[in-house]
Short mmCIF file of C-alpha atoms in Angstrom, two decimals:
data_model
loop_
_atom_site.label_atom_id
_atom_site.label_comp_id
_atom_site.label_asym_id
_atom_site.label_seq_id
_atom_site.Cartn_x
_atom_site.Cartn_y
_atom_site.Cartn_z
CA UNK A 17 79.50 93.64 65.96
CA UNK A 18 80.95 91.22 68.54
CA UNK A 19 79.25 93.02 71.42
CA UNK A 20 75.96 92.53 69.54
CA UNK A 21 76.45 88.78 69.20
CA UNK A 22 75.40 86.09 71.68
CA UNK A 23 78.92 84.65 71.52
CA UNK A 24 79.93 87.38 73.96
CA UNK A 25 77.46 86.07 76.55
CA UNK A 26 78.84 83.67 79.17
CA UNK A 27 76.13 81.40 80.54
CA UNK A 28 72.41 82.32 80.52
CA UNK A 29 71.91 79.94 77.59
CA UNK A 30 68.20 79.32 78.25
CA UNK A 31 67.38 83.03 78.24
CA UNK A 32 69.46 83.63 75.10
CA UNK A 33 67.71 80.77 73.34
CA UNK A 34 64.30 82.12 74.33
CA UNK A 35 65.17 85.53 72.84
CA UNK A 36 66.56 83.96 69.67
CA UNK A 37 63.41 81.87 69.31
CA UNK A 38 61.28 85.01 69.56
CA UNK A 39 63.17 86.45 66.56
CA UNK A 40 62.93 83.19 64.61
CA UNK A 41 59.17 82.89 65.06
CA UNK A 42 58.33 86.60 65.04
CA UNK A 43 56.51 86.16 68.37
CA UNK A 44 57.84 89.33 69.93
CA UNK A 45 56.09 91.02 72.81
CA UNK A 46 56.13 94.75 73.37
CA UNK A 47 58.04 94.75 76.66
CA UNK A 48 60.74 92.61 78.27
CA UNK A 49 62.28 92.76 81.73
CA UNK A 50 65.80 91.42 82.26
CA UNK A 51 66.52 91.34 85.98
CA UNK A 52 69.60 90.31 87.92
CA UNK A 53 72.45 91.58 90.07
CA UNK A 54 74.76 94.34 88.89
CA UNK A 55 77.40 92.82 86.62
CA UNK A 56 75.49 89.62 85.91
CA UNK A 57 75.25 90.34 82.17
CA UNK A 58 71.92 92.08 81.55
CA UNK A 59 73.41 94.50 78.99
CA UNK A 60 75.47 91.72 77.40
CA UNK A 61 72.29 89.71 76.81
CA UNK A 62 70.26 92.74 75.79
CA UNK A 63 72.57 94.00 73.04
CA UNK A 64 72.35 91.01 70.65
CA UNK A 65 68.58 90.85 71.15
CA UNK A 66 68.21 94.56 70.35
CA UNK A 67 70.45 94.08 67.30
CA UNK A 68 68.31 91.20 66.03
CA UNK A 69 65.14 93.25 66.55
CA UNK A 70 66.57 96.03 64.34
CA UNK A 71 68.35 93.82 61.79
CA UNK A 72 66.94 93.68 58.24
CA UNK A 73 67.86 90.02 57.70
CA UNK A 74 68.34 88.16 61.00
CA UNK A 75 69.47 84.56 60.60
CA UNK A 76 68.65 81.90 63.20
CA UNK A 77 67.56 84.59 65.64
CA UNK A 78 70.82 86.56 65.37
CA UNK A 79 71.60 89.88 63.64
CA UNK A 80 73.29 89.40 60.26
CA UNK A 81 76.01 91.97 60.98
CA UNK A 82 76.15 93.26 57.40
CA UNK A 83 72.91 95.10 56.65
CA UNK A 84 72.51 98.86 56.97
CA UNK A 85 70.88 98.54 60.38
CA UNK A 86 73.74 96.39 61.71
CA UNK A 87 76.36 98.78 60.35
CA UNK A 88 74.60 101.73 61.98
CA UNK A 89 74.41 99.80 65.22
CA UNK A 90 78.11 98.89 65.10
CA UNK A 91 79.00 102.55 64.62
CA UNK A 92 76.81 103.56 67.55
CA UNK A 93 74.54 105.74 65.43
CA UNK A 94 71.36 103.74 64.87
CA UNK A 95 68.50 106.24 65.21
CA UNK A 96 65.95 103.57 66.18
CA UNK A 97 67.81 102.34 69.25
CA UNK A 98 67.02 104.59 72.22
CA UNK A 99 69.14 103.71 75.24
CA UNK A 100 68.02 105.48 78.42
CA UNK A 101 70.65 105.66 81.17
CA UNK A 102 70.31 107.23 84.63
CA UNK A 103 71.63 110.81 84.68
CA UNK A 104 75.18 110.95 86.08
CA UNK A 105 74.27 113.73 88.51
CA UNK A 106 71.07 112.16 89.88
CA UNK A 107 70.13 109.12 91.92
CA UNK A 108 66.91 108.38 90.03
CA UNK A 109 65.26 108.42 86.62
CA UNK A 110 62.61 111.11 86.75
CA UNK A 111 59.31 111.47 84.97
CA UNK A 112 60.50 114.27 82.67
CA UNK A 113 63.31 112.13 81.29
CA UNK A 114 60.91 109.27 80.60
CA UNK A 115 58.48 111.60 78.86
CA UNK A 116 61.20 113.15 76.69
CA UNK A 117 63.20 110.02 75.80
CA UNK A 118 60.46 107.39 75.76
CA UNK A 119 56.94 108.79 75.51
CA UNK A 120 57.67 111.38 72.82
CA UNK A 121 60.11 109.16 70.92
CA UNK A 122 57.64 106.27 70.90
CA UNK A 123 55.14 108.44 69.07
CA UNK A 124 57.62 108.88 66.19
CA UNK A 125 57.79 106.04 63.68
CA UNK A 126 61.14 104.29 63.06
CA UNK A 127 63.59 106.06 60.78
CA UNK A 128 65.31 103.13 59.08
CA UNK A 129 64.25 99.84 60.70
CA UNK A 130 60.91 98.11 60.97
CA UNK A 131 61.06 98.46 64.74
CA UNK A 132 62.09 101.00 67.32
CA UNK A 133 63.83 99.58 70.39
CA UNK A 134 63.89 101.31 73.77
CA UNK A 135 66.30 100.08 76.46
CA UNK A 136 65.85 101.40 80.00
CA UNK A 137 69.03 100.78 81.99
CA UNK A 138 68.78 100.60 85.79
CA UNK A 139 65.02 100.51 85.60
CA UNK A 140 64.83 100.13 89.37
CA UNK A 141 65.87 103.79 89.62
CA UNK A 142 62.70 105.05 87.93
CA UNK A 143 60.53 107.06 90.29
CA UNK A 144 56.91 106.04 90.71
CA UNK A 145 55.85 108.98 88.53
CA UNK A 146 58.30 107.90 85.83
CA UNK A 147 56.99 104.35 85.92
CA UNK A 148 53.42 105.58 85.61
CA UNK A 149 54.43 107.62 82.56
CA UNK A 150 56.03 104.52 81.04
CA UNK A 151 52.95 102.47 81.89
CA UNK A 152 50.80 104.60 79.61
CA UNK A 153 52.91 103.48 76.63
CA UNK A 154 53.09 99.86 77.77
CA UNK A 155 49.29 99.72 77.99
CA UNK A 156 48.87 100.76 74.35
CA UNK A 157 52.28 100.43 72.69
CA UNK A 158 52.82 101.31 69.02
CA UNK A 159 53.09 98.16 66.91
CA UNK A 160 56.70 98.98 66.00
CA UNK A 161 57.96 99.63 69.56
CA UNK A 162 59.77 97.14 71.78
CA UNK A 163 60.77 98.10 75.33
CA UNK A 164 63.53 96.30 77.23
CA UNK A 165 63.86 97.11 80.93
CA UNK A 166 67.05 96.21 82.79
CA UNK A 167 66.78 96.11 86.59
CA UNK A 168 68.54 94.62 89.59
CA UNK A 169 65.31 93.23 91.01
CA UNK A 170 61.61 93.31 90.27
CA UNK A 171 60.73 94.61 93.74
CA UNK A 172 61.25 98.28 92.88
CA UNK A 173 58.94 98.16 89.84
CA UNK A 174 55.20 98.68 90.00
CA UNK A 175 53.04 95.58 89.66
CA UNK A 176 51.23 97.26 86.78
CA UNK A 177 54.53 97.67 84.92
CA UNK A 178 55.61 94.10 85.70
CA UNK A 179 52.32 92.70 84.44
CA UNK A 180 52.99 94.10 80.97
CA UNK A 181 56.50 92.66 80.65
CA UNK A 182 57.85 89.26 79.76
CA UNK A 183 60.03 88.66 82.82
CA UNK A 184 63.44 86.99 82.41
CA UNK A 185 65.69 86.66 85.46
CA UNK A 186 69.44 86.17 85.08
CA UNK A 187 70.69 83.93 87.88
CA UNK A 188 74.27 83.67 89.23
CA UNK A 189 76.47 81.34 87.20
CA UNK A 190 77.85 78.04 88.42
CA UNK A 191 81.12 78.36 90.37
CA UNK A 192 82.96 76.00 88.03
CA UNK A 193 81.98 78.12 85.01
CA UNK A 194 83.32 81.24 86.75
CA UNK A 195 86.57 79.46 87.58
CA UNK A 196 87.07 78.39 83.97
CA UNK A 197 86.23 81.85 82.69
CA UNK A 198 88.68 83.71 84.93
CA UNK A 199 91.40 81.09 84.56
CA UNK A 200 91.52 82.02 80.86
CA UNK A 201 91.69 85.78 81.40
CA UNK A 202 95.02 87.39 80.47
CA UNK A 203 94.89 90.02 83.21
CA UNK A 204 96.88 89.76 86.45
CA UNK A 205 98.49 86.74 88.07
CA UNK A 206 96.99 83.37 88.98
CA UNK A 207 96.17 84.34 92.57
CA UNK A 208 94.22 87.42 91.51
CA UNK A 209 92.37 85.46 88.82
CA UNK A 210 91.41 82.92 91.47
CA UNK A 211 90.23 85.77 93.69
CA UNK A 212 88.13 87.15 90.82
CA UNK A 213 86.43 83.76 90.38
CA UNK A 214 85.55 83.37 94.06
CA UNK A 215 84.76 87.06 94.56
CA UNK A 216 82.32 87.02 91.64
CA UNK A 217 79.91 84.66 93.43
CA UNK A 218 78.42 83.79 90.07
CA UNK A 219 78.35 87.38 88.78
CA UNK A 220 81.11 87.83 86.19
CA UNK A 221 80.99 91.63 86.24
CA UNK A 222 81.76 91.62 89.95
CA UNK A 223 84.78 89.40 89.38
CA UNK A 224 85.98 91.49 86.44
CA UNK A 225 85.89 94.60 88.62
CA UNK A 226 88.25 93.13 91.21
CA UNK A 227 90.44 91.77 88.39
CA UNK A 228 90.76 94.84 86.18
CA UNK A 229 89.93 97.91 88.30
CA UNK A 230 93.14 98.79 90.12
CA UNK A 231 91.55 101.42 92.36
CA UNK A 232 88.80 99.00 93.40
CA UNK A 233 91.35 96.25 94.09
CA UNK A 234 93.56 98.60 96.10
CA UNK A 235 90.56 99.72 98.17
CA UNK A 236 89.73 96.08 98.86
CA UNK A 237 93.27 95.36 100.04
CA UNK A 238 93.32 98.48 102.20
CA UNK A 239 89.98 97.63 103.82
CA UNK A 240 91.18 94.15 104.78
CA UNK A 241 94.44 95.60 106.11
CA UNK A 242 92.56 98.10 108.27
CA UNK A 243 90.29 95.40 109.71
CA UNK A 244 93.26 93.20 110.54
CA UNK A 245 94.96 96.09 112.30
CA UNK A 246 91.81 96.66 114.37
CA UNK A 247 91.98 93.07 115.59
CA UNK A 248 95.64 93.40 116.59
CA UNK A 249 95.72 96.86 118.11
CA UNK A 250 93.20 98.80 120.21
CA UNK A 251 94.58 102.11 118.90
CA UNK A 252 93.88 101.19 115.26
CA UNK A 253 90.35 102.54 115.71
CA UNK A 254 91.57 106.06 114.94
CA UNK A 255 93.31 104.92 111.75
CA UNK A 256 90.20 103.11 110.53
CA UNK A 257 88.06 106.18 111.23
CA UNK A 258 90.48 108.27 109.17
CA UNK A 259 90.35 105.64 106.42
CA UNK A 260 86.56 105.99 106.31
CA UNK A 261 86.80 109.77 106.10
CA UNK A 262 89.34 109.69 103.28
CA UNK A 263 87.17 107.29 101.29
CA UNK A 264 83.74 108.67 102.12
CA UNK A 265 82.62 108.62 98.49
CA UNK A 266 83.42 104.90 98.27
CA UNK A 267 81.82 103.71 101.49
CA UNK A 268 79.42 101.35 99.74
CA UNK A 269 82.38 99.39 98.39
CA UNK A 270 84.14 99.43 101.76
CA UNK A 271 81.01 98.13 103.47
CA UNK A 272 80.75 95.34 100.90
CA UNK A 273 84.37 94.35 101.55
CA UNK A 274 83.86 94.42 105.32
CA UNK A 275 80.79 92.19 105.12
CA UNK A 276 82.53 89.69 102.84
CA UNK A 277 85.55 89.57 105.17
CA UNK A 278 83.41 89.07 108.28
CA UNK A 279 81.29 86.49 106.48
CA UNK A 280 84.39 84.53 105.52
CA UNK A 281 85.62 84.73 109.12
CA UNK A 282 82.33 83.33 110.39
CA UNK A 283 82.28 80.54 107.83
CA UNK A 284 85.87 79.59 108.65
CA UNK A 285 85.08 79.67 112.37
CA UNK A 286 82.22 77.20 111.90
CA UNK A 287 83.85 75.03 109.22
CA UNK A 288 87.62 75.26 108.93
CA UNK A 289 87.66 73.60 105.49
CA UNK A 290 85.16 75.94 103.85
CA UNK A 291 85.98 77.70 100.58
CA UNK A 292 86.53 81.44 101.06
CA UNK A 293 85.12 84.24 98.94
CA UNK A 294 88.25 86.30 99.64
CA UNK A 295 90.50 83.46 98.56
CA UNK A 296 93.71 85.52 98.79
CA UNK A 297 93.15 86.48 102.43
CA UNK A 298 93.14 83.10 104.18
CA UNK A 299 95.99 83.97 106.57
CA UNK A 300 94.42 87.31 107.52
CA UNK A 301 91.04 85.66 108.04
CA UNK A 302 92.56 82.92 110.21
CA UNK A 303 94.28 85.51 112.42
CA UNK A 304 91.07 87.52 112.74
CA UNK A 305 88.96 84.50 113.69
CA UNK A 306 91.51 83.55 116.34
CA UNK A 307 90.54 86.59 118.44
CA UNK A 308 86.78 86.62 117.78
CA UNK A 309 83.83 84.38 118.58
CA UNK A 310 80.98 83.42 116.23
CA UNK A 311 78.70 85.62 118.33
CA UNK A 312 81.07 88.56 118.03
CA UNK A 313 81.34 88.13 114.25
CA UNK A 314 77.57 88.02 113.85
CA UNK A 315 77.18 91.16 115.94
CA UNK A 316 79.92 92.91 113.99
CA UNK A 317 78.14 92.09 110.70
CA UNK A 318 74.86 93.35 112.14
CA UNK A 319 76.60 96.60 113.09
CA UNK A 320 77.98 97.06 109.56
CA UNK A 321 74.55 96.43 108.02
CA UNK A 322 73.00 98.89 110.46
CA UNK A 323 75.67 101.43 109.52
CA UNK A 324 74.76 101.15 105.83
CA UNK A 325 71.09 101.64 106.67
CA UNK A 326 71.90 104.74 108.71
CA UNK A 327 73.94 106.25 105.88
CA UNK A 328 71.07 105.60 103.45
CA UNK A 329 68.84 107.57 105.81
CA UNK A 330 71.35 110.47 105.74
CA UNK A 331 72.65 110.03 109.27
CA UNK A 332 75.78 111.94 110.27
CA UNK A 333 78.70 110.22 108.56
CA UNK A 334 81.13 110.92 111.41
CA UNK A 335 78.79 109.93 114.23
CA UNK A 336 77.51 106.78 112.53
CA UNK A 337 81.06 105.75 111.63
CA UNK A 338 82.35 106.23 115.18
CA UNK A 339 79.46 104.20 116.58
CA UNK A 340 80.17 101.39 114.12
CA UNK A 341 83.88 101.25 114.86
CA UNK A 342 83.37 101.42 118.62
CA UNK A 343 80.91 98.55 118.39
CA UNK A 344 83.27 96.49 116.25
CA UNK A 345 86.16 97.10 118.62
CA UNK A 346 84.00 95.94 121.51
CA UNK A 347 83.02 92.76 119.69
CA UNK A 348 86.62 91.99 118.75
CA UNK A 349 88.40 92.84 122.00
CA UNK A 350 85.72 92.01 124.57
CA UNK A 351 86.96 88.77 126.11
CA UNK A 352 83.39 87.82 126.97
CA UNK A 353 82.71 87.45 123.26
CA UNK A 354 85.43 84.89 122.82
CA UNK A 355 83.29 82.18 124.32
CA UNK A 356 81.44 79.94 121.85
CA UNK A 357 77.67 80.03 121.49
#
């Protein structure tokens, strides 16, 4: 039951206390929205709240861990917890899925608990039609139903849906808390734990990914290596283009790494003593900034952002990539860009 206990939550104490107080007082609304960046802990906060909602004898706002409901939950077989995830083969949550998993299920009374809890993961991926279907339940919810929406931001949700939810936003954690958390992790060496803390930028899940996901970490290292080669050698453009092609399915991650690297370069260029997000790449960042100007770095970042936008609009991967790399090479090797602002 540990994953259904608030002790597994790092930070977010005010939100956890508000949810515990709702259980203590019985003042539970029909719909909640937990919003925040990917990896910030929305599911980690949601699980103990869902467990307490289903528990037969919650104590101090927390699930008891021993009743039938808690045992079913621990085994992953509680029939009154409906967890809706985005389909693996689709980019959105469609109206049919909402009707089947939420609308129809909400009309059926709970099997074993007093409540029925519906969790919608990645709620921002619901189409407008799907949200309208959900809205019909939120407008007149069954007394036993509680809906918990998890979303990156509120912007992608309809105002009518938002107006029927109690909105709780999970904010990035303090840097010192992240440092303490990762310093105690058993994985990897001290340098990589320090990287995880700075890379997280207040989002523990982001830091854990760079700490524990070897493929993700290797891609990060390769991306930095390719950028450094581009700054040293005009002919490295071809290698970087090939690198993009070989990792086409992971371009979002590569773009993230590129933006973080360029951002660190710009920050170091302006303030040499600044703390870096990519804390293990100080030497590489110093070498890169030595051959670029602040103006060139800003333009390179703008080009990367534009590249992401073009890919999202289904532009030609090869053409868009070549344009990006040509632009970056110009910004790095054009001597006119080496002048300060």
